[in-house]
Amino acid sequence: MANEPSIEIVGYAFDVKRFQNGGAVLKVSCTPGYKAQDGQWQDLKTMYFDVQGTQYTDRVFQQVEQYLTAGESVQVLVKGAFTQVDGQKDGQKDGRTYNRVHPQRIYILGHRPKQTQGGGQQTMHAAPRQATGFTGSTRNQ
């Protein structure tokens, strides 16, 4: 599709949903924000994205699952075609909108243990892109 919108997201993977038919979806969230006039950072509403899995993205999804199972926070970069789909329940619209990304690129940018109540600064471990990234088309041309 010539006029298909594209999006690039830097966010945090928080789940990989696997389906009986072999499909998978990577769940990614990001919280945009801005610096207010008083110099304080203001968070906007958190956005959630479903990144559609393919045979080409499975290796990255598996690595994300390993980090999440180990209790780590996983930062990812996703670039691809963006669509929004209205949610339905029992054939009726349910008022929800789902943000879907059909990826062209996925990289694990880093991972670290999740913050604990009394925890201090923790370093994000950079993940080598070659070992954890996918680049290429995942859509039928």
PDB file of C-alpha atoms in Angstrom:
ATOM      1  CA  MET A   1       0.000   0.000   0.000  1.00  0.00           C
ATOM      2  CA  ALA A   2       1.476   3.274  -1.098  1.00  0.00           C
ATOM      3  CA  ASN A   3      -0.096   5.489   1.572  1.00  0.00           C
ATOM      4  CA  GLU A   4       0.372   3.178   4.527  1.00  0.00           C
ATOM      5  CA  PRO A   5       1.597   5.153   7.550  1.00  0.00           C
ATOM      6  CA  SER A   6       4.826   4.072   9.197  1.00  0.00           C
ATOM      7  CA  ILE A   7       5.961   4.472  12.770  1.00  0.00           C
ATOM      8  CA  GLU A   8       9.172   4.136  14.765  1.00  0.00           C
ATOM      9  CA  ILE A   9       8.810   3.331  18.462  1.00  0.00           C
ATOM     10  CA  VAL A  10      11.364   3.184  21.237  1.00  0.00           C
ATOM     11  CA  GLY A  11       9.592   1.584  24.148  1.00  0.00           C
ATOM     12  CA  TYR A  12       9.520  -1.313  26.570  1.00  0.00           C
ATOM     13  CA  ALA A  13       8.412  -4.837  25.716  1.00  0.00           C
ATOM     14  CA  PHE A  14       6.218  -6.203  28.492  1.00  0.00           C
ATOM     15  CA  ASP A  15       4.788  -9.434  27.064  1.00  0.00           C
ATOM     16  CA  VAL A  16       4.885 -11.886  24.186  1.00  0.00           C
ATOM     17  CA  LYS A  17       1.507 -13.463  23.437  1.00  0.00           C
ATOM     18  CA  ARG A  18       1.674 -16.802  21.638  1.00  0.00           C
ATOM     19  CA  PHE A  19      -1.338 -18.317  19.895  1.00  0.00           C
ATOM     20  CA  GLN A  20      -2.318 -21.912  19.135  1.00  0.00           C
ATOM     21  CA  ASN A  21      -2.012 -21.296  15.396  1.00  0.00           C
ATOM     22  CA  GLY A  22       1.698 -20.483  15.870  1.00  0.00           C
ATOM     23  CA  GLY A  23       1.306 -16.706  15.647  1.00  0.00           C
ATOM     24  CA  ALA A  24       2.749 -14.266  18.164  1.00  0.00           C
ATOM     25  CA  VAL A  25       2.392 -10.627  19.206  1.00  0.00           C
ATOM     26  CA  LEU A  26       5.001  -8.567  21.041  1.00  0.00           C
ATOM     27  CA  LYS A  27       3.371  -6.082  23.443  1.00  0.00           C
ATOM     28  CA  VAL A  28       5.239  -2.746  23.644  1.00  0.00           C
ATOM     29  CA  SER A  29       4.485   0.380  25.673  1.00  0.00           C
ATOM     30  CA  CYS A  30       5.908   3.879  25.673  1.00  0.00           C
ATOM     31  CA  THR A  31       5.079   6.991  27.648  1.00  0.00           C
ATOM     32  CA  PRO A  32       5.693  10.193  25.698  1.00  0.00           C
ATOM     33  CA  GLY A  33       6.273  13.402  27.579  1.00  0.00           C
ATOM     34  CA  TYR A  34       7.604  16.923  27.501  1.00  0.00           C
ATOM     35  CA  LYS A  35       9.328  19.488  29.682  1.00  0.00           C
ATOM     36  CA  ALA A  36       6.842  22.005  31.067  1.00  0.00           C
ATOM     37  CA  GLN A  37       7.571  25.728  31.422  1.00  0.00           C
ATOM     38  CA  ASP A  38       8.566  25.156  35.053  1.00  0.00           C
ATOM     39  CA  GLY A  39      11.275  22.723  33.893  1.00  0.00           C
ATOM     40  CA  GLN A  40       9.514  19.644  35.272  1.00  0.00           C
ATOM     41  CA  TRP A  41       9.011  16.581  33.086  1.00  0.00           C
ATOM     42  CA  GLN A  42       5.338  15.867  32.308  1.00  0.00           C
ATOM     43  CA  ASP A  43       4.282  12.387  31.219  1.00  0.00           C
ATOM     44  CA  LEU A  44       1.492  11.996  28.712  1.00  0.00           C
ATOM     45  CA  LYS A  45      -0.827   8.999  28.428  1.00  0.00           C
ATOM     46  CA  THR A  46       1.018   5.686  27.995  1.00  0.00           C
ATOM     47  CA  MET A  47       0.578   4.184  24.539  1.00  0.00           C
ATOM     48  CA  TYR A  48       0.391   0.451  23.844  1.00  0.00           C
ATOM     49  CA  PHE A  49       1.290  -1.327  20.605  1.00  0.00           C
ATOM     50  CA  ASP A  50       0.843  -4.887  19.317  1.00  0.00           C
ATOM     51  CA  VAL A  51       3.800  -5.832  17.120  1.00  0.00           C
ATOM     52  CA  GLN A  52       2.718  -8.637  14.804  1.00  0.00           C
ATOM     53  CA  GLY A  53       5.078 -11.598  14.768  1.00  0.00           C
ATOM     54  CA  THR A  54       6.247 -13.488  11.714  1.00  0.00           C
ATOM     55  CA  GLN A  55       8.656 -16.304  11.049  1.00  0.00           C
ATOM     56  CA  TYR A  56      11.366 -13.645  10.699  1.00  0.00           C
ATOM     57  CA  THR A  57      10.748 -11.984  14.069  1.00  0.00           C
ATOM     58  CA  ASP A  58      10.509 -15.158  16.155  1.00  0.00           C
ATOM     59  CA  ARG A  59      14.176 -15.163  17.221  1.00  0.00           C
ATOM     60  CA  VAL A  60      13.877 -11.616  18.603  1.00  0.00           C
ATOM     61  CA  PHE A  61      10.586 -12.520  20.338  1.00  0.00           C
ATOM     62  CA  GLN A  62      12.270 -15.542  21.964  1.00  0.00           C
ATOM     63  CA  GLN A  63      15.089 -13.382  23.311  1.00  0.00           C
ATOM     64  CA  VAL A  64      12.597 -10.846  24.690  1.00  0.00           C
ATOM     65  CA  GLU A  65      10.724 -13.716  26.397  1.00  0.00           C
ATOM     66  CA  GLN A  66      13.965 -14.917  28.007  1.00  0.00           C
ATOM     67  CA  TYR A  67      14.743 -11.478  29.434  1.00  0.00           C
ATOM     68  CA  LEU A  68      11.154 -10.990  30.674  1.00  0.00           C
ATOM     69  CA  THR A  69      11.140 -14.453  32.289  1.00  0.00           C
ATOM     70  CA  ALA A  70      14.365 -13.490  34.080  1.00  0.00           C
ATOM     71  CA  GLY A  71      12.534 -10.445  35.493  1.00  0.00           C
ATOM     72  CA  GLU A  72      14.293  -7.895  33.323  1.00  0.00           C
ATOM     73  CA  SER A  73      13.061  -4.734  31.656  1.00  0.00           C
ATOM     74  CA  VAL A  74      13.579  -4.862  27.865  1.00  0.00           C
ATOM     75  CA  GLN A  75      13.911  -1.735  25.731  1.00  0.00           C
ATOM     76  CA  VAL A  76      13.162  -2.217  22.031  1.00  0.00           C
ATOM     77  CA  LEU A  77      13.111  -0.225  18.818  1.00  0.00           C
ATOM     78  CA  VAL A  78      10.351  -1.139  16.358  1.00  0.00           C
ATOM     79  CA  LYS A  79       9.848   0.376  12.917  1.00  0.00           C
ATOM     80  CA  GLY A  80       7.051  -0.638  10.601  1.00  0.00           C
ATOM     81  CA  ALA A  81       3.626  -0.072   9.097  1.00  0.00           C
ATOM     82  CA  PHE A  82       1.074   1.319  11.561  1.00  0.00           C
ATOM     83  CA  THR A  83      -2.645   0.557  11.697  1.00  0.00           C
ATOM     84  CA  GLN A  84      -5.432   1.016  14.225  1.00  0.00           C
ATOM     85  CA  VAL A  85      -8.173  -1.562  14.675  1.00  0.00           C
ATOM     86  CA  ASP A  86     -11.453  -1.143  16.565  1.00  0.00           C
ATOM     87  CA  GLY A  87     -11.920  -3.729  19.300  1.00  0.00           C
ATOM     88  CA  GLN A  88     -14.909  -6.034  19.148  1.00  0.00           C
ATOM     89  CA  LYS A  89     -16.635  -8.356  21.571  1.00  0.00           C
ATOM     90  CA  ASP A  90     -19.434 -10.663  20.445  1.00  0.00           C
ATOM     91  CA  GLY A  91     -19.499  -8.951  17.047  1.00  0.00           C
ATOM     92  CA  GLN A  92     -20.047  -5.470  18.547  1.00  0.00           C
ATOM     93  CA  LYS A  93     -17.549  -2.616  18.843  1.00  0.00           C
ATOM     94  CA  ASP A  94     -16.359  -2.392  22.443  1.00  0.00           C
ATOM     95  CA  GLY A  95     -14.935   1.138  22.370  1.00  0.00           C
ATOM     96  CA  ARG A  96     -11.278   0.074  22.437  1.00  0.00           C
ATOM     97  CA  THR A  97      -8.751   0.839  19.725  1.00  0.00           C
ATOM     98  CA  TYR A  98      -5.718  -1.362  19.141  1.00  0.00           C
ATOM     99  CA  ASN A  99      -2.475   0.043  17.719  1.00  0.00           C
ATOM    100  CA  ARG A 100      -0.824  -2.549  15.489  1.00  0.00           C
ATOM    101  CA  VAL A 101       2.610  -2.488  13.920  1.00  0.00           C
ATOM    102  CA  HIS A 102       3.679  -4.790  11.088  1.00  0.00           C
ATOM    103  CA  PRO A 103       7.448  -4.630  11.649  1.00  0.00           C
ATOM    104  CA  GLN A 104      10.158  -3.926   9.132  1.00  0.00           C
ATOM    105  CA  ARG A 105      12.810  -3.683  11.874  1.00  0.00           C
ATOM    106  CA  ILE A 106      12.988  -4.791  15.503  1.00  0.00           C
ATOM    107  CA  TYR A 107      16.003  -4.377  17.759  1.00  0.00           C
ATOM    108  CA  ILE A 108      16.557  -5.085  21.418  1.00  0.00           C
ATOM    109  CA  LEU A 109      18.308  -1.907  22.561  1.00  0.00           C
ATOM    110  CA  GLY A 110      19.042  -3.084  26.073  1.00  0.00           C
ATOM    111  CA  HIS A 111      17.840  -4.903  29.161  1.00  0.00           C
ATOM    112  CA  ARG A 112      18.227  -4.581  32.919  1.00  0.00           C
ATOM    113  CA  PRO A 113      16.743  -5.965  36.114  1.00  0.00           C
ATOM    114  CA  LYS A 114      13.458  -4.238  36.948  1.00  0.00           C
ATOM    115  CA  GLN A 115      13.577  -1.525  39.619  1.00  0.00           C
ATOM    116  CA  THR A 116      12.811  -2.649  43.156  1.00  0.00           C
ATOM    117  CA  GLN A 117      11.212  -0.599  45.957  1.00  0.00           C
ATOM    118  CA  GLY A 118      14.502   0.438  47.559  1.00  0.00           C
ATOM    119  CA  GLY A 119      16.622  -0.007  44.447  1.00  0.00           C
ATOM    120  CA  GLY A 120      19.175   2.464  43.244  1.00  0.00           C
ATOM    121  CA  GLN A 121      20.429   3.216  39.775  1.00  0.00           C
ATOM    122  CA  GLN A 122      20.737   0.170  37.555  1.00  0.00           C
ATOM    123  CA  THR A 123      22.634   0.113  34.292  1.00  0.00           C
ATOM    124  CA  MET A 124      20.921  -0.792  31.041  1.00  0.00           C
ATOM    125  CA  HIS A 125      22.928  -3.534  29.326  1.00  0.00           C
ATOM    126  CA  ALA A 126      23.204  -2.827  25.636  1.00  0.00           C
ATOM    127  CA  ALA A 127      22.325  -5.779  23.461  1.00  0.00           C
ATOM    128  CA  PRO A 128      24.356  -6.306  20.293  1.00  0.00           C
ATOM    129  CA  ARG A 129      22.063  -5.474  17.365  1.00  0.00           C
ATOM    130  CA  GLN A 130      23.457  -8.139  15.101  1.00  0.00           C
ATOM    131  CA  ALA A 131      22.483 -10.939  17.472  1.00  0.00           C
ATOM    132  CA  THR A 132      19.103  -9.555  18.504  1.00  0.00           C
ATOM    133  CA  GLY A 133      17.770  -7.570  15.586  1.00  0.00           C
ATOM    134  CA  PHE A 134      15.562  -8.260  12.615  1.00  0.00           C
ATOM    135  CA  THR A 135      15.694  -6.147   9.498  1.00  0.00           C
ATOM    136  CA  GLY A 136      13.583  -6.759   6.431  1.00  0.00           C
ATOM    137  CA  SER A 137      10.050  -6.875   5.194  1.00  0.00           C
ATOM    138  CA  THR A 138       7.535  -8.965   7.084  1.00  0.00           C
ATOM    139  CA  ARG A 139       4.631  -8.136   4.795  1.00  0.00           C
ATOM    140  CA  ASN A 140       3.615  -9.758   1.565  1.00  0.00           C
ATOM    141  CA  GLN A 141       4.724  -7.524  -1.263  1.00  0.00           C
TER     142      GLN A 141
END
